[in-house]
XYZ file of C-alpha atoms in Angstrom:
460
model
C 12.210 11.932 -19.733
C 8.736 13.005 -18.434
C 9.181 15.244 -14.930
C 6.326 15.326 -13.610
C 6.577 11.094 -13.260
C 8.265 8.990 -11.357
C 11.591 6.812 -12.960
C 9.348 3.268 -12.840
C 10.957 1.072 -10.975
C 11.370 -2.741 -11.445
C 9.536 -5.331 -9.383
C 8.726 -9.184 -10.090
C 5.399 -10.018 -11.949
C 3.017 -10.759 -10.676
C 2.112 -13.836 -11.030
C 5.757 -15.477 -10.363
C 6.345 -13.382 -6.946
C 3.176 -15.153 -5.878
C 4.849 -18.784 -5.636
C 7.804 -17.578 -4.061
C 9.266 -15.172 -0.835
C 11.802 -13.331 -3.281
C 11.505 -9.917 -2.487
C 8.811 -7.964 -4.991
C 10.383 -4.518 -5.257
C 13.848 -5.166 -7.769
C 14.871 -1.696 -7.111
C 17.065 1.304 -8.929
C 20.210 0.955 -10.969
C 22.697 3.957 -10.590
C 21.078 5.526 -13.952
C 17.735 5.297 -12.882
C 18.246 6.585 -9.527
C 20.496 9.355 -10.739
C 17.434 10.301 -13.041
C 14.829 10.098 -10.447
C 17.413 12.538 -8.318
C 17.389 14.603 -11.415
C 13.473 15.552 -10.559
C 14.128 17.052 -6.995
C 13.727 20.463 -7.296
C 15.665 21.549 -3.935
C 13.287 23.934 -2.358
C 14.907 26.515 0.013
C 12.207 25.358 2.846
C 12.051 21.472 1.850
C 8.613 20.233 3.243
C 10.374 16.846 2.621
C 12.176 17.059 5.917
C 9.412 18.015 8.205
C 7.335 14.728 7.066
C 9.713 12.609 7.811
C 9.796 11.130 11.716
C 13.528 10.896 11.891
C 14.063 14.242 9.797
C 16.249 13.209 7.201
C 18.398 15.816 5.062
C 16.324 14.363 1.996
C 17.424 17.616 -0.378
C 21.391 17.012 1.019
C 21.217 12.978 0.338
C 19.066 13.367 -3.294
C 21.408 16.142 -4.398
C 24.848 13.819 -3.887
C 22.675 10.986 -5.807
C 22.162 13.478 -8.285
C 25.802 13.567 -8.590
C 26.638 10.218 -8.298
C 28.389 10.619 -4.987
C 26.474 7.786 -3.237
C 29.191 7.673 -0.823
C 28.358 11.226 0.434
C 24.890 10.816 0.132
C 24.941 8.055 2.427
C 26.876 9.560 5.819
C 24.086 12.243 5.342
C 21.702 9.515 5.659
C 23.324 7.836 8.462
C 23.760 11.220 10.578
C 19.849 10.651 11.371
C 18.735 7.167 10.708
C 20.506 3.447 11.402
C 18.170 1.635 9.187
C 18.055 3.450 5.916
C 17.839 -0.045 3.714
C 15.136 -1.283 6.041
C 13.099 2.593 5.765
C 13.668 2.780 1.866
C 11.483 -0.638 1.469
C 8.968 -0.359 4.637
C 8.317 3.410 5.459
C 5.269 4.624 4.551
C 6.556 7.861 2.562
C 3.213 8.259 0.872
C 2.213 10.066 3.862
C 5.092 11.295 4.637
C 8.059 12.466 3.449
C 6.520 12.069 -0.356
C 3.211 13.070 0.850
C 4.680 16.961 0.946
C 6.759 16.483 -1.897
C 6.734 20.024 -3.994
C 6.752 18.464 -7.027
C 4.127 16.345 -5.928
C 1.395 19.530 -6.342
C 1.750 19.273 -10.670
C 2.780 15.760 -10.951
C 4.559 12.345 -8.311
C 6.603 13.030 -5.796
C 10.093 12.533 -5.441
C 10.609 8.718 -5.322
C 12.683 9.812 -2.244
C 11.781 6.113 -0.532
C 13.095 4.050 -3.218
C 16.001 6.430 -3.526
C 16.873 6.050 -0.001
C 17.015 2.272 -0.311
C 18.893 2.652 -3.388
C 21.806 4.554 -1.453
C 21.655 2.388 1.708
C 22.230 -1.173 -1.066
C 24.777 0.860 -2.800
C 26.558 1.610 0.240
C 26.011 -2.088 1.599
C 27.327 -3.967 -1.510
C 30.833 -1.375 -1.484
C 31.505 -1.709 2.308
C 30.432 1.752 3.334
C 30.110 1.793 7.396
C 28.712 5.049 9.074
C 30.608 7.154 10.956
C 31.659 6.152 14.547
C 32.125 8.624 17.776
C 35.654 10.325 17.810
C 35.214 10.215 21.928
C 33.943 8.105 24.089
C 32.060 8.739 27.467
C 32.338 6.886 30.711
C 28.624 6.194 30.566
C 26.879 2.633 30.167
C 23.145 2.657 28.471
C 20.750 0.068 28.580
C 18.399 -0.505 25.780
C 15.395 -3.259 26.167
C 14.583 -4.433 22.646
C 16.439 -4.593 19.478
C 13.204 -3.654 17.420
C 13.258 -0.358 15.441
C 13.105 2.225 18.316
C 16.215 0.323 20.172
C 18.508 -0.126 17.295
C 17.786 3.891 16.686
C 18.214 4.807 20.220
C 21.486 2.710 20.307
C 22.990 3.572 17.681
C 22.266 7.553 17.998
C 24.005 6.581 21.636
C 26.765 4.801 20.286
C 27.536 7.475 17.935
C 27.176 10.189 21.238
C 29.638 7.908 22.851
C 27.905 5.720 25.094
C 28.856 2.389 26.341
C 25.011 1.274 24.693
C 24.057 -2.846 25.249
C 20.951 -4.297 23.840
C 19.052 -6.663 25.637
C 16.785 -9.184 23.053
C 14.148 -11.662 24.438
C 14.541 -13.411 21.288
C 17.123 -15.235 20.043
C 17.987 -13.048 16.617
C 17.905 -9.521 16.850
C 15.667 -7.132 14.554
C 12.510 -7.485 16.737
C 9.293 -6.999 14.098
C 11.895 -6.567 11.368
C 12.982 -10.623 11.517
C 8.808 -11.473 12.904
C 7.003 -9.556 11.313
C 7.986 -8.434 7.584
C 7.837 -10.861 5.185
C 11.043 -11.660 3.368
C 9.137 -10.776 0.353
C 9.377 -7.429 1.860
C 12.427 -6.872 4.170
C 15.164 -9.355 2.995
C 16.753 -10.713 6.516
C 19.760 -12.045 6.044
C 20.705 -9.408 2.795
C 19.001 -6.421 4.022
C 18.265 -6.804 8.100
C 21.177 -8.465 9.407
C 23.566 -6.118 7.357
C 21.876 -2.910 8.936
C 22.189 -4.334 12.305
C 26.262 -5.254 12.109
C 26.416 -1.079 11.016
C 24.472 -0.288 14.530
C 27.355 -3.491 16.296
C 30.288 -1.113 14.415
C 29.052 1.752 16.071
C 30.012 -0.324 19.239
C 27.051 -1.796 20.386
C 26.464 -4.973 22.020
C 23.580 -7.306 21.244
C 22.633 -10.126 24.440
C 19.816 -12.482 22.832
C 17.932 -14.932 25.124
C 17.577 -12.262 27.681
C 13.919 -11.501 28.462
C 13.848 -8.535 31.110
C 11.187 -9.071 33.722
C 12.389 -12.294 34.099
C 15.928 -13.092 34.133
C 16.938 -9.620 35.089
C 14.557 -6.359 35.651
C 15.223 -2.423 35.230
C 15.163 -2.165 38.678
C 18.644 -4.644 38.477
C 20.098 -3.233 35.526
C 20.365 0.127 37.394
C 21.271 -0.982 40.660
C 23.203 -3.860 40.447
C 25.227 -3.641 36.836
C 26.019 -0.103 36.627
C 23.316 1.213 33.651
C 23.112 4.874 34.440
C 20.197 5.130 32.082
C 17.327 2.286 30.631
C 15.412 2.524 26.949
C 12.568 0.575 26.788
C 12.023 0.136 23.033
C 9.890 -3.312 23.844
C 7.257 -3.213 21.316
C 3.869 -4.327 20.973
C 3.670 -7.664 20.555
C 0.678 -9.208 22.471
C -2.062 -10.042 19.783
C -5.888 -8.804 19.906
C -8.667 -11.099 18.836
C -12.281 -10.164 18.496
C -13.951 -12.787 21.765
C -16.477 -14.509 19.147
C -17.524 -17.746 19.520
C -15.069 -20.180 17.978
C -12.741 -18.096 18.256
C -10.145 -21.068 20.059
C -10.693 -23.670 17.326
C -7.580 -25.196 15.630
C -6.745 -23.666 12.613
C -7.411 -20.008 14.366
C -4.046 -18.030 14.217
C -2.807 -14.242 15.488
C -1.398 -12.907 12.782
C 1.802 -12.827 15.012
C 1.854 -16.510 15.185
C 1.515 -17.075 12.288
C 3.913 -14.401 10.561
C 6.791 -15.759 13.360
C 6.460 -18.875 12.558
C 7.235 -17.951 9.031
C 9.654 -14.716 8.846
C 11.510 -15.429 12.534
C 11.185 -19.142 12.453
C 11.524 -19.309 8.289
C 8.559 -22.093 8.131
C 7.941 -20.876 4.285
C 11.109 -23.473 3.405
C 10.668 -26.395 3.705
C 13.686 -27.383 5.296
C 12.775 -26.008 8.366
C 11.288 -27.822 11.176
C 8.680 -25.296 12.637
C 5.876 -26.131 10.904
C 2.724 -23.733 10.129
C -0.561 -24.283 8.934
C -0.661 -24.248 4.603
C -4.665 -23.652 4.782
C -6.823 -24.268 1.109
C -8.412 -21.478 2.444
C -7.602 -18.894 3.920
C -9.320 -15.397 5.479
C -7.833 -12.824 6.941
C -9.446 -10.409 9.225
C -7.800 -7.031 9.555
C -7.226 -4.317 7.085
C -3.918 -3.445 7.799
C -0.170 -3.694 6.544
C 0.031 -6.709 8.843
C -2.895 -8.322 7.443
C -2.121 -7.672 3.826
C 1.812 -9.866 5.529
C -0.176 -12.537 6.327
C -2.255 -12.755 3.649
C 0.291 -12.662 0.918
C 2.129 -14.883 3.408
C -0.684 -17.387 2.891
C -1.127 -17.418 -0.863
C 2.944 -18.123 -0.809
C 2.311 -20.899 0.760
C -0.677 -22.277 -1.627
C -3.754 -21.176 -0.442
C -6.957 -19.311 -1.809
C -7.207 -16.132 0.878
C -9.314 -13.806 1.424
C -9.481 -10.485 3.435
C -12.182 -9.916 5.324
C -12.583 -6.145 6.486
C -15.211 -4.745 7.867
C -14.895 -1.046 6.075
C -14.156 -0.239 2.713
C -11.256 0.314 0.885
C -11.290 3.649 0.980
C -10.569 3.089 4.824
C -8.175 0.646 4.279
C -5.112 1.278 6.786
C -2.468 -0.303 5.288
C -0.212 1.228 2.299
C -1.692 1.695 -1.102
C 1.686 0.060 -2.500
C 0.429 -2.936 -0.291
C -2.779 -3.807 -1.263
C -1.600 -2.708 -4.657
C 0.240 -5.560 -4.794
C -2.253 -7.747 -2.618
C -4.703 -7.319 -5.812
C -2.065 -7.852 -8.438
C -1.293 -11.247 -6.583
C -4.760 -12.596 -6.634
C -5.800 -11.979 -2.627
C -9.586 -12.379 -2.777
C -11.176 -8.485 -0.726
C -14.101 -9.196 1.244
C -14.934 -5.759 2.137
C -17.682 -4.291 4.908
C -18.008 -7.824 5.805
C -17.476 -8.812 9.766
C -17.156 -11.562 11.114
C -19.300 -13.175 13.917
C -18.905 -16.673 14.481
C -16.073 -19.622 13.510
C -17.860 -22.991 12.827
C -15.359 -25.668 13.721
C -16.237 -29.280 13.100
C -16.547 -32.411 15.854
C -12.649 -32.807 16.344
C -12.379 -28.601 16.891
C -11.102 -27.783 13.146
C -12.177 -24.867 11.567
C -15.093 -25.442 8.857
C -16.155 -22.076 8.585
C -16.770 -18.507 9.524
C -20.059 -16.330 10.003
C -20.186 -13.524 8.960
C -22.694 -10.292 8.180
C -22.381 -7.674 5.516
C -21.891 -4.154 6.972
C -22.728 -0.662 5.336
C -20.778 2.735 6.533
C -22.430 5.559 8.965
C -21.733 8.223 10.291
C -18.430 9.557 11.386
C -16.809 7.821 14.546
C -13.870 9.356 17.004
C -11.635 8.203 14.686
C -13.175 10.155 12.092
C -13.736 6.683 9.855
C -17.242 6.245 8.666
C -18.515 3.701 11.880
C -19.629 0.372 10.317
C -22.987 -0.641 10.770
C -24.736 -4.444 10.355
C -26.823 -5.270 7.477
C -30.090 -6.727 8.251
C -30.512 -10.470 7.583
C -27.100 -10.282 5.932
C -25.864 -13.522 6.871
C -23.855 -15.874 5.509
C -20.993 -18.390 6.179
C -17.808 -18.453 4.427
C -16.026 -21.794 3.761
C -12.431 -22.062 5.496
C -9.782 -24.177 6.723
C -7.865 -21.228 8.125
C -8.685 -17.687 10.006
C -5.787 -15.393 10.953
C -6.514 -12.243 13.427
C -4.707 -9.387 12.276
C -6.314 -6.792 14.776
C -3.862 -5.264 16.478
C -1.379 -5.598 19.355
C -0.571 -4.322 22.361
C 2.623 -4.346 24.827
C 3.253 -7.216 26.751
C 2.987 -6.306 30.401
C 6.128 -7.997 32.123
C 8.262 -4.830 31.875
C 5.822 -2.921 33.581
C 4.668 -5.064 36.032
C 8.172 -5.287 37.029
C 9.298 -2.374 37.237
C 8.675 -0.093 40.290
C 7.413 3.402 39.896
C 6.681 3.105 35.993
C 3.137 4.468 35.063
C 1.469 2.344 32.102
C -2.194 3.720 30.908
C -5.322 2.054 30.774
C -4.285 0.084 26.912
C -0.503 -1.135 29.411
C 1.393 1.145 27.076
C 4.227 3.627 28.926
C 3.252 6.505 29.360
C 6.538 8.872 28.222
C 7.417 12.310 26.703
C 6.701 12.271 23.589
C 9.679 14.942 23.157
C 12.025 13.424 25.016
C 10.289 9.282 26.101
C 11.505 10.499 29.799
C 9.077 7.817 31.814
C 7.634 8.254 35.257
C 10.925 6.926 36.645
C 14.442 8.644 37.420
C 16.331 7.503 34.818
C 13.933 5.330 32.060
C 12.787 6.217 28.704
C 10.358 4.523 26.433
C 9.270 4.923 22.754
C 7.591 2.946 19.528
C 4.665 0.748 20.156
C 5.833 -0.162 24.174
C 4.274 3.956 24.461
C 2.020 4.255 21.182
C 0.600 0.084 20.567
C 1.061 -0.929 17.407
C 2.502 1.498 14.689
C 4.656 1.929 11.750
C 8.842 1.152 12.136
C 9.774 5.120 11.427
C 7.512 6.112 14.076
C 9.215 3.685 16.396
C 12.729 5.062 15.101
C 11.778 8.988 15.132
C 10.919 7.464 19.451
C 14.301 5.865 19.623
C 15.878 8.819 18.464
C 14.162 11.764 20.349
C 14.711 8.923 23.788
C 18.403 9.069 23.088
C 18.520 12.868 22.803
C 16.350 13.213 26.070
C 19.196 10.054 27.312
C 21.947 12.420 26.512
C 20.469 15.258 27.734
C 20.048 13.641 31.265
C 23.318 11.770 31.386
C 24.941 15.491 30.757
C 23.834 17.583 33.878
């Protein structure tokens, strides 16, 4: 065994997986996991932990995998993470824990994410549950939103002994985990639903179909329903558009709507009652993970798919693994290209998209080189579907119906990043509702910090 290289992880063949919604990555078996864990040199000052937003004891759980004691490894992870099977699949480990792994200096880092996934999957298959709180506290906490921030905050508070109720606007719990991330990356029944069951096993109650701000307000939860504190983890589900001519044409979707139809409403399944556009030639505008998810979904629905992105491949914000998988499956990348107009026929249906070629100029405030239009480079892409994946912002419903809750110019809730405290007494917030669209693990980190902040507040 070459200790400088990761134990390879098995995957579905690219041509085969491009025609189905089964999970792409097949994960490690016990032998592979133990072999990969043995590559860890068990650093005294483990940098990998510093790279983890929820501070998992990575050397501790990896050592248990090395020994073959997977139940102990799971309990170590569960002390810090409520969603290990999710994180093992969708975390950007390459820029976090694995990005700081000492093994990575002279070789490849330890495959921490795949090991976490293996441990969580083994625990699920063997009926292992996280440990519940020994003592109950006589205080109620409301959590708004059942995405990664809300589930993490709720799980941590339940472990501390609080009586926690999650209020979810949709008919199914999971937030972005169920509506945003495709089945082939994150199986819903096999993984997400089971992770949510583990949170409920800690004593957390989940009420679905409750739109906070309409069905009930935060003030009513606190003043009339006896909740001592509230955590807002409502995410950022309001899609952004370019504002170019023709954007209201038939056949133009936000990535949010497109993915929600497929992921939450199972529109990819022929037996589903939810319709979805099965285009022949689809352009996905954007270069993040959501753009890759939308593009790979459209491909599986039978389309020729183009990613249209105004910067170069080096600036693509999507994970390297997602870009690699998309290319393997046959997604076409039209880089340094920017749409200027969407063309429709007389009946209002998309027939094409006017674009202009770009080149990279000087760096902007984000540090990335600013794209500049190339003169006389306009051209038309023939299309029947356009999916806009330009990011999202928080829905202002909650902030507009809550007295004393401050938001910034982007309609994000203002909260302390250390403990999630907002400008309203007893109300905490975290995740995309505060930062705008970000990663699952950062939302979990915010939920964890807020749980600690709420506990300190209620313990005074």
